[in-house]
Coordinates of C-alpha atoms and ligand atoms in Angstrom, one line a residue:
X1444 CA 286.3 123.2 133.4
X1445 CA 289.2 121.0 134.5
X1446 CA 286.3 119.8 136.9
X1447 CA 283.8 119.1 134.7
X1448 CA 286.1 116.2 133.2
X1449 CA 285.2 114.6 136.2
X1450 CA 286.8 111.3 137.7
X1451 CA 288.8 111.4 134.8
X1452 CA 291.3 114.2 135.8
X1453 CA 292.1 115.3 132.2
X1454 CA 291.4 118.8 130.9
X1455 CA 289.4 118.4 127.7
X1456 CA 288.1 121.6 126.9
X1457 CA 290.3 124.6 125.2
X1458 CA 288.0 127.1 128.1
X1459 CA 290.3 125.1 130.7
X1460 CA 293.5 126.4 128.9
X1461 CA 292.0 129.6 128.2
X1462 CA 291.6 130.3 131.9
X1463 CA 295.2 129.0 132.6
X1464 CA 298.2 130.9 133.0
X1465 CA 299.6 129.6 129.9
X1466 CA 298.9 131.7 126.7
X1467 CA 299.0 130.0 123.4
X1468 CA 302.5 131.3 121.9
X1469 CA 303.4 129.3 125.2
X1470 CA 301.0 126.2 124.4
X1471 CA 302.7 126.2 121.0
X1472 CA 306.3 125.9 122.1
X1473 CA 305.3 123.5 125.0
X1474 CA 303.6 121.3 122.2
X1475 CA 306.9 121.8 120.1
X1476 CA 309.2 119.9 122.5
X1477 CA 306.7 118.0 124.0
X1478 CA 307.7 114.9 121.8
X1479 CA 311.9 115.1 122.3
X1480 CA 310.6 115.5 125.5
X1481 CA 308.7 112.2 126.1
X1482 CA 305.6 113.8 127.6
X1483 CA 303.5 112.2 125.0
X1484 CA 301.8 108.4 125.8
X1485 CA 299.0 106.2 124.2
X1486 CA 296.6 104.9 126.2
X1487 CA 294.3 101.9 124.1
X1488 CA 290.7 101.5 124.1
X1489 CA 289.7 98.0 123.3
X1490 CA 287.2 96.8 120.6
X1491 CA 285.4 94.1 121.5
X1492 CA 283.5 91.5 119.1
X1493 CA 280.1 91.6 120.1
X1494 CA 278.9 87.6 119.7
X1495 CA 282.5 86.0 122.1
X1496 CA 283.5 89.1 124.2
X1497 CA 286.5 88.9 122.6
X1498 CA 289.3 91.6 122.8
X1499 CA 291.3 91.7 119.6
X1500 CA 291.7 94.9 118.6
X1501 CA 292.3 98.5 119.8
X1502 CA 292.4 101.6 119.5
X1503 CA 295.2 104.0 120.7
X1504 CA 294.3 107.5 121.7
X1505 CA 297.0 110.3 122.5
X1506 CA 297.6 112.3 125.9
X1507 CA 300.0 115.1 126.6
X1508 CA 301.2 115.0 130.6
X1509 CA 302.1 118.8 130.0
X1510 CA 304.7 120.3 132.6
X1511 CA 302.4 122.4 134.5
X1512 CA 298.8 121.7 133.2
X1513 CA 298.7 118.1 134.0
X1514 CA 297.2 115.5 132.0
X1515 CA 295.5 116.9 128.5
X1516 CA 293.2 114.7 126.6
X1517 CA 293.2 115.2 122.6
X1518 CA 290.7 118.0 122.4
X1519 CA 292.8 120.4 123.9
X1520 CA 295.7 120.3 122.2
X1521 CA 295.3 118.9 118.7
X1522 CA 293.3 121.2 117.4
X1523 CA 296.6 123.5 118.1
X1524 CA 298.9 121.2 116.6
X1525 CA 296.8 120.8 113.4
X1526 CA 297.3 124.8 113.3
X1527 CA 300.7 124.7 113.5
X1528 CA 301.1 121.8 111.5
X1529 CA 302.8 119.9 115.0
X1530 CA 300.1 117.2 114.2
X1531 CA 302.8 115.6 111.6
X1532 CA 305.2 115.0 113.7
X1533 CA 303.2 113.6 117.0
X1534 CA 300.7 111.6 114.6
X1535 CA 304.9 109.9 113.3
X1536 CA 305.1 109.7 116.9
X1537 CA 301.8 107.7 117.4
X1538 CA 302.0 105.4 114.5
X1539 CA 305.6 104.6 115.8
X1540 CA 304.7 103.9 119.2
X1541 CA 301.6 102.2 118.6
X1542 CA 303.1 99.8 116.1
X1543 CA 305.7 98.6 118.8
X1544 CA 302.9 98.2 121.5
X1545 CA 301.0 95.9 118.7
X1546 CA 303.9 93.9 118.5
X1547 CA 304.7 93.2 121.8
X1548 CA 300.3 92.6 122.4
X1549 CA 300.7 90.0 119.0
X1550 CA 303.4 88.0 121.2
X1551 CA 300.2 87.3 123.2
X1552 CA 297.5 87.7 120.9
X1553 CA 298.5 86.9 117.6
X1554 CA 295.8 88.1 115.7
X1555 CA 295.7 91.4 117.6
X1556 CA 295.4 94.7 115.7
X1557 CA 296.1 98.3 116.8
X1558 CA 294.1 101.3 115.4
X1559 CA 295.9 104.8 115.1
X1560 CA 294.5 108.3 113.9
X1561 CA 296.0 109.9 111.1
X1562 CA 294.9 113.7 110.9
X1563 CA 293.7 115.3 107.4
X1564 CA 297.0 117.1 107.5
X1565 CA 298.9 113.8 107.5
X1566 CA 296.8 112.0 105.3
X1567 CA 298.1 115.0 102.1
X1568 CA 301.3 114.3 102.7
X1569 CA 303.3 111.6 100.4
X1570 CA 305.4 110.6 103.4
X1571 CA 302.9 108.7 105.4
X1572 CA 303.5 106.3 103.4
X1573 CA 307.0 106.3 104.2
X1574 CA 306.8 106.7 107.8
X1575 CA 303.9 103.4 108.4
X1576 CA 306.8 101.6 106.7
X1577 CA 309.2 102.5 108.7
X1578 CA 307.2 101.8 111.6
X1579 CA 305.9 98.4 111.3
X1580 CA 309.4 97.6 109.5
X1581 CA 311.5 99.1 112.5
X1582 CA 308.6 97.2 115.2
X1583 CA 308.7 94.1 113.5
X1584 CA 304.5 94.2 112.8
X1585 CA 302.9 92.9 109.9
X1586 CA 301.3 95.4 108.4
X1587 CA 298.1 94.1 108.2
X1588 CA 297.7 94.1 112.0
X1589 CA 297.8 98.1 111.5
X1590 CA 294.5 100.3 111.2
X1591 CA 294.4 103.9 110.1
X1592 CA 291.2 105.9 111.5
X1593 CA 290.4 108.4 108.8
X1594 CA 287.4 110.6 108.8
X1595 CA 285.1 111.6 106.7
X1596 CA 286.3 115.2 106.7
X1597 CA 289.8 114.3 106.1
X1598 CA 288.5 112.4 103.4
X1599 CA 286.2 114.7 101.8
X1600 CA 288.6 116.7 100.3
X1601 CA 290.0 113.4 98.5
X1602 CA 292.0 114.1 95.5
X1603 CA 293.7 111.5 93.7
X1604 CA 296.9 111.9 95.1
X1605 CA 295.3 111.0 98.2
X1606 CA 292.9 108.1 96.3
X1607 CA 295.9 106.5 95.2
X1608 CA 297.8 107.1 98.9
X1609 CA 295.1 105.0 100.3
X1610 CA 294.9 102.1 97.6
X1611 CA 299.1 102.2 98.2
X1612 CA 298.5 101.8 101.9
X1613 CA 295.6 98.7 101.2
X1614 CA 298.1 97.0 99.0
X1615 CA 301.0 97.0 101.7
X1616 CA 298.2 95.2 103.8
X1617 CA 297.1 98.2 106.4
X1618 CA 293.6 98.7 107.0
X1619 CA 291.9 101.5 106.7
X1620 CA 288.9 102.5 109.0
X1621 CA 286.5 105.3 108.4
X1622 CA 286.1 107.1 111.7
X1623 CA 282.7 108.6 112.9
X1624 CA 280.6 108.0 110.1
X1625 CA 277.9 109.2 109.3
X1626 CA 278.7 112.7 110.9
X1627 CA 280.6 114.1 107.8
X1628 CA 279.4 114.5 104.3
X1629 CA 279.4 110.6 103.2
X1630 CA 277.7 109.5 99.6
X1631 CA 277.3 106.7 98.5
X1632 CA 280.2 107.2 95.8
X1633 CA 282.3 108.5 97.6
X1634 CA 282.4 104.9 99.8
X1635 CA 282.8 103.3 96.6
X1636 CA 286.3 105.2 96.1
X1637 CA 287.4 104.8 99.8
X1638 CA 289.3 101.3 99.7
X1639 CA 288.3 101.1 103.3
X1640 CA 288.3 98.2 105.3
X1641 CA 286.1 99.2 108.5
X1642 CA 283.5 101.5 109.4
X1643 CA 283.2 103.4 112.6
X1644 CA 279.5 104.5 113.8
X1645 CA 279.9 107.4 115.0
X1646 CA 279.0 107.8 119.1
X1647 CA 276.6 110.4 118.6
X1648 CA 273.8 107.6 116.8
X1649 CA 274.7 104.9 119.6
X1650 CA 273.9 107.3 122.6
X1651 CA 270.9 107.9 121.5
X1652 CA 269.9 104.8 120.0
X1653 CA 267.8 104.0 123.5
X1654 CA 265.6 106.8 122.9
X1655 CA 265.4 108.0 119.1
X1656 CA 263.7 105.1 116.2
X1657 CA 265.6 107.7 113.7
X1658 CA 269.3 106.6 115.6
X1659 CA 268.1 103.2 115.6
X1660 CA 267.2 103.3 112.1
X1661 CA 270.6 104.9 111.2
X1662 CA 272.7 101.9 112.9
X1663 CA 271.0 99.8 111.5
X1664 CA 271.0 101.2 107.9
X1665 CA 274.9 101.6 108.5
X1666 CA 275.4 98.0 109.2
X1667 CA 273.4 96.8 106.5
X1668 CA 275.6 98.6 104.3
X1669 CA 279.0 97.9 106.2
X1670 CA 277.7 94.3 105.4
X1671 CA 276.8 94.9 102.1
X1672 CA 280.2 96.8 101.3
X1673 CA 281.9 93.5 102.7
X1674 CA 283.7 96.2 105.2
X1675 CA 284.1 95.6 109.3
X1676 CA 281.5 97.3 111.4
X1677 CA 282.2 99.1 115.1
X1678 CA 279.7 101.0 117.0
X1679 CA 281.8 103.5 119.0
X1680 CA 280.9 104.9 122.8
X1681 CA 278.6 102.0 124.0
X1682 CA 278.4 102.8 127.6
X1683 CA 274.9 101.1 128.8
X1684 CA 273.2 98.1 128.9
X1685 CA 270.7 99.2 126.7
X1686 CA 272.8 100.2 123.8
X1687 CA 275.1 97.3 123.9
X1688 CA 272.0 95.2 123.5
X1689 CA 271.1 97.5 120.6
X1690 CA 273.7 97.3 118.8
X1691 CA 274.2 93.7 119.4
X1692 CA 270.3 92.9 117.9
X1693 CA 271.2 95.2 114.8
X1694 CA 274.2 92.6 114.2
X1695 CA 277.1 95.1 114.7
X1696 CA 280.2 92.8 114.6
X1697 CA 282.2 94.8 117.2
X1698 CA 281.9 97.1 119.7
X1699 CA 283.7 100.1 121.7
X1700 CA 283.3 102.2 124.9
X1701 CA 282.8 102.9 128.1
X1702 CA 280.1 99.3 128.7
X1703 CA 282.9 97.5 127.8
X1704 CA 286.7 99.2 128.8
X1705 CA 288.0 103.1 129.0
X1706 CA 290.9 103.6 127.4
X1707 CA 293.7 103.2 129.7
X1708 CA 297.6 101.4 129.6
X1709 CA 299.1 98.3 127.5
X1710 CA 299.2 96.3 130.7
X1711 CA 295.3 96.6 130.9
X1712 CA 295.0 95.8 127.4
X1713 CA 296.7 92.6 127.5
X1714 CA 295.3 91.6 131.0
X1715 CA 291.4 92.3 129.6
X1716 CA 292.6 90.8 126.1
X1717 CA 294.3 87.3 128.1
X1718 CA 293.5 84.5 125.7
X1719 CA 290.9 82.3 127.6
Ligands
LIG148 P1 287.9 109.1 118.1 O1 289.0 108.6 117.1 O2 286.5 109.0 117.6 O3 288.2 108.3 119.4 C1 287.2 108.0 120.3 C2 287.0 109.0 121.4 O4 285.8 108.6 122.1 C3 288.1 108.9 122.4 O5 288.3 110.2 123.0 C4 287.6 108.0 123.5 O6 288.2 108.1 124.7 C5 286.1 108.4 123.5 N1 285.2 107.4 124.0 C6 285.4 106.0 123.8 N2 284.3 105.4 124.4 C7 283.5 106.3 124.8 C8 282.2 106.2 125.5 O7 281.6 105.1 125.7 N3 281.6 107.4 125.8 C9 282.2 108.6 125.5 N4 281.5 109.7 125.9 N5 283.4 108.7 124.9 C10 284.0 107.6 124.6 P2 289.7 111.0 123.1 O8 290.7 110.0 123.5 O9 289.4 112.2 123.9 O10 290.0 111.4 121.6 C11 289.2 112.3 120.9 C12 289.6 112.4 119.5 O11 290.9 112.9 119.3 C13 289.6 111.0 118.8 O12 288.3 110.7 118.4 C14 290.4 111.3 117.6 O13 289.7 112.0 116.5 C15 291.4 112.3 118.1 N6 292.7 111.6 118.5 C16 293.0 110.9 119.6 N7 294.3 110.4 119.5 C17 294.8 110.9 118.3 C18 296.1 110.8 117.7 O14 297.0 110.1 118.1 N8 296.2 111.5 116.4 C19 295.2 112.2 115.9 N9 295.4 112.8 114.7 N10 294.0 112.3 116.5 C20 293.8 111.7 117.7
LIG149 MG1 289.4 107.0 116.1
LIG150 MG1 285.6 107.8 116.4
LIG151 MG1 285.3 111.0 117.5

């Protein structure tokens, strides 16, 4: 399975661990020092806007360089921590680590913002409030120049308490993206409660937006409202020609994937970001 990853090297799939030597008690404690033990790192995937090229945001994506297995990718480990409830603390880690990496990147780029995934786990809890203070406090980065990814499923479950977390994050100036859309259960309400700022397209519409009118039609849709909503459009996993074009003609404002960067280190960032 480890193969299948391809030129990539990491093991994605949980079959890969499943076949390994290590069992999941094992898994578990690895994952449970795996932060005091540093084997955590970001890698950042930029966003481009579609009409300059520009690169002015991005989004930072979590790896585990585990002792014995090598590199992991995010599907085969966090679906572990958010069992465990290990997500918390390595989703504190993120946000941390991402907010100083923004700040150094706005030294450059002044305008530059950072994207971070909060799992639905974190999202309940009254401390993330807390901790995305301390962290832009402690990195020196305004906090508007920080974006929460939220999906739908994390959201759908949206008390109040977790309403009014949101609209408490808006008002310190973070933005709040909501990631994959269209593959959860939105309404139409329910993005009149979300005080987002951003929507993400889901990758599953772009890949096939070559080869299906009812993708097409879906981008396009999602846009209109994204406009409509006054909220920041991406299109996530372009990878060809074709559905950069695509999404370019529907009027996306900004784009992600493969056609235009993989996610990889800070130095790449800032090299591909380099004001012209
Ligand atoms: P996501 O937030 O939707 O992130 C985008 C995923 O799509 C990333 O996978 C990225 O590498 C991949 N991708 C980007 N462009 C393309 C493309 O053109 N084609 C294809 N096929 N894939 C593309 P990754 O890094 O494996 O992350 C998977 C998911 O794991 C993320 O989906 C996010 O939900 C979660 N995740 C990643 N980092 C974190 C984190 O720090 N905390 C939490 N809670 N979740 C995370
Ligand atoms: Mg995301
Ligand atoms: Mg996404
Ligand atoms: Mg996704």
């Amino acid at each position: 399975a480890a193969k299948a990853a391809g030129k990539s090297a990491y093991r994605t799939c949980t079959p890969a661990l499943r076949e390994s030597a290590v069992s999941r008690a094992e898994l578990i404690a690895d994952l449970r020092r795996a932060v005091d033990e540093r084997q955590l790192h970001l890698e950042y995937q930029p966003i481009v806007d579609l009409a300059t090229g520009a690169v002015r945001s991005a989004e930072a994506l979590v790896r585990w360089r585990h002792p014995r297995l090598g590199l992991l990718a995010p599907a085969a480990f966090l679906p572990l921590a958010e069992e465990t409830g290990l997500i918390v603390p390595i989703d504190r880690w993120v946000i941390h680590e991402a907010c100083r990496a923004a700040a150094t990147w706005r030294a450059r780029v002044p305008e530059a913002t950072v994207a971070v995934n909060i799992a639905a786990a974190h999202l309940r809890r009254p401390d993330l409030i807390a901790t995305v203070t301390a962290a832009t406090a402690s990195a020196g980065l305004a906090p508007r120049a920080l974006t929460l990814e939220l999906t739908e499923s994390a959201l759908i479950d949206g008390s109040e308490a977790v309403l009014e977390r949101l609209a408490q994050l808006r008002e310190l100036g973070i933005r709040i993206a909501i990631d994959d859309f269209g593959t959860g259960y939105s309404s139409l309400s329910y993005l009149h409660r979300i005080p987002a700022t951003e929507l993400k397209i889901d990758r599953s519409f772009v890949a096939r937006l070559d080869t299906d009118a009812r993708a097409y039609a879906t981008v396009e849709m999602v846009t209109r409202l994204a406009g409509a909503f006054d909220l920041a459009v991406v299109a996530e996993g372009v990878e060809t020609e074709g559905q950069h074009a695509a999404v370019t003609a529907i009027g996306c404002v900004h784009g992600q994937g493969y056609r235009y960067g993989r996610p990889g280190g800070l130095s790449a960032l800032h090299a591909l970001a380099a004001p012209r």
